[in-house]
Structures are given as structure tokens and as C-alpha cells.
Amino acid sequence: MILGIGTDLANIDRIQATLDRFGDRFRNRVFTETEQRKAERRADTAGTYAKRWAAKEACSKALGTGLRMGISWRDMGVTNLRSGQPVMQLTGWAAERLTEMTPEGHEAIVHVTLTDDHPWAQAFVVIEARPRVTPAGT
């Protein structure tokens, strides 16, 4: 069952301007250390940050809160599987909200997809609840 859906569109040039103006203050307020390491290794640093910005906005919408109610930018972070597939990692209040909205007997799966076509970066987040599978005989 779908618990939440969110999307966001971010302007890469706007993120670049914010990075130019606020630098580490912006990076450290919004992005996890893992996200910063990934972005700083990429040729398109601003595009990488913009996709992650969009993912955080989309995730907050899928959680049903937007960026309010105590949620922090750094409570939502994008990592990647070895295949390159993006994955949302939730901590703090975002993780608490996810637990609250997940029906008993289910586990929540957060799906995320990212794309960009300069000057735009876009993210979609879908939160799914799947019934927990219990081992036979328990």
C-alpha cells in the first residue's frame, strides 16, 4: 500500500548561486556528510546537490509534513547502492514520522528516483508499506 508520494523540482543554477553565496554554511545545514562527499567528487557538483535537495523536499512531502513539525534537512539523506540506485536514509524526526505512519504489521520502504536536465533537477519519492513476512512456525 502507498503511504505517501512526493515530488520536487529544483533549479540547479539557484543551488549553485546558494553554494557560491553561503558555501559550507549551506552545505552543513542541508546535506549529510555522505551527500557532501559524493557531490564534491562529481564534475556537476551543483547538479548533484540540486537532486538531493529535490529528494529531501519530495521526501518531506511524502511524509505528509513538508519541512515543518521538527523535521530537519539532515534527517533525510540520499545514499547510493553499489548499482548506483539512490536510496533515502531517514534519521531523527523523519524516521519517527515514518514509523508513526506505518501500519502495524508492515514495514516501510522509501523509493526515490532522481533526474536532471540542466537547469532542472527532479526527484520523486514513494513510501510503500509492505506486510512483514514472519518465518513459518513462529
XYZ file of C-alpha atoms in Angstrom:
138
model
C 0.000 0.000 0.000
C 1.180 3.530 -0.758
C 1.595 5.699 2.348
C 2.888 8.840 0.670
C 4.066 10.354 -2.591
C 6.185 13.464 -3.052
C 7.909 15.251 -5.903
C 10.057 18.329 -6.251
C 11.768 20.292 -8.991
C 14.922 22.257 -8.146
C 16.785 24.791 -10.245
C 20.468 23.803 -10.482
C 21.571 27.403 -11.132
C 19.753 28.540 -7.974
C 21.522 25.845 -5.937
C 24.860 26.930 -7.477
C 24.168 30.546 -6.517
C 23.345 29.464 -2.961
C 26.553 27.407 -2.778
C 28.540 30.400 -4.073
C 26.944 32.746 -1.563
C 26.791 30.576 1.585
C 29.279 27.732 0.925
C 29.844 25.422 3.884
C 27.120 27.091 5.931
C 24.538 25.918 3.364
C 26.177 22.514 2.795
C 26.396 21.710 6.500
C 22.853 22.880 7.258
C 21.187 20.880 4.490
C 23.349 17.930 3.429
C 24.742 14.937 5.281
C 28.478 14.244 5.216
C 27.872 11.355 2.811
C 25.942 13.612 0.432
C 28.663 16.261 0.596
C 31.425 13.727 -0.154
C 29.504 12.417 -3.173
C 28.720 15.889 -4.549
C 32.260 17.194 -4.114
C 33.632 14.237 -6.140
C 31.320 14.950 -9.085
C 32.031 17.228 -12.042
C 28.485 18.610 -11.733
C 28.625 19.449 -8.034
C 25.633 21.800 -8.115
C 23.539 19.295 -10.074
C 24.317 16.581 -7.527
C 23.329 18.873 -4.655
C 20.184 20.005 -6.516
C 18.988 16.418 -6.997
C 19.488 15.735 -3.290
C 17.723 18.986 -2.371
C 14.775 17.909 -4.527
C 14.811 14.444 -2.908
C 14.622 15.959 0.588
C 11.713 18.204 -0.438
C 9.938 15.260 -2.098
C 10.531 13.032 0.925
C 9.137 15.628 3.333
C 6.006 15.818 1.168
C 5.689 12.023 1.072
C 5.958 12.020 4.878
C 2.967 14.375 4.863
C 4.698 17.196 6.674
C 6.692 19.306 4.288
C 9.636 20.889 6.061
C 7.869 21.627 9.328
C 6.937 19.847 12.550
C 10.556 19.449 13.633
C 11.869 17.720 10.522
C 15.456 18.611 9.691
C 17.063 18.677 6.261
C 19.755 16.333 7.550
C 17.144 13.854 8.839
C 16.770 12.833 5.191
C 19.807 11.760 3.215
C 20.401 10.204 -0.176
C 22.920 7.396 -0.437
C 23.502 5.010 -3.316
C 23.600 1.252 -3.629
C 26.605 -0.292 -5.407
C 24.467 -0.323 -8.567
C 24.119 3.465 -8.315
C 20.449 3.298 -7.341
C 19.602 6.151 -4.948
C 18.221 5.273 -1.509
C 16.696 7.583 1.135
C 18.086 7.179 4.635
C 15.860 8.641 7.358
C 17.007 9.542 10.870
C 15.718 11.686 13.715
C 12.236 13.091 13.392
C 11.838 11.907 9.779
C 12.398 8.299 10.922
C 9.952 8.811 13.797
C 7.313 10.172 11.398
C 7.859 7.192 9.082
C 7.330 4.807 11.999
C 4.145 6.651 13.044
C 2.620 6.427 9.588
C 3.478 2.757 9.024
C 0.584 0.411 9.881
C 1.184 -2.282 12.468
C 2.485 -5.493 10.933
C 4.042 -3.632 7.998
C 7.471 -2.333 7.090
C 8.009 0.945 5.245
C 10.049 1.097 2.065
C 11.106 4.529 0.773
C 11.597 4.582 -3.000
C 13.413 7.519 -4.599
C 14.315 8.404 -8.145
C 16.397 11.371 -9.279
C 16.939 13.009 -12.650
C 18.317 16.212 -14.071
C 18.347 18.115 -17.334
C 20.128 21.408 -16.814
C 18.919 23.696 -15.357
C 16.439 21.374 -13.627
C 16.815 18.564 -11.102
C 13.820 16.474 -10.121
C 13.036 13.832 -7.527
C 10.112 11.540 -6.810
C 9.645 9.719 -3.502
C 7.095 6.993 -2.873
C 6.660 5.497 0.590
C 5.276 1.975 0.487
C 4.080 -0.233 3.339
C 4.635 -3.952 2.846
C 3.290 -6.638 5.176
C 6.046 -8.084 7.333
C 6.827 -11.677 6.490
C 7.166 -13.842 9.570
C 9.135 -17.089 9.375
C 6.992 -20.229 9.285
C 6.452 -21.818 12.686
C 6.808 -18.630 14.761
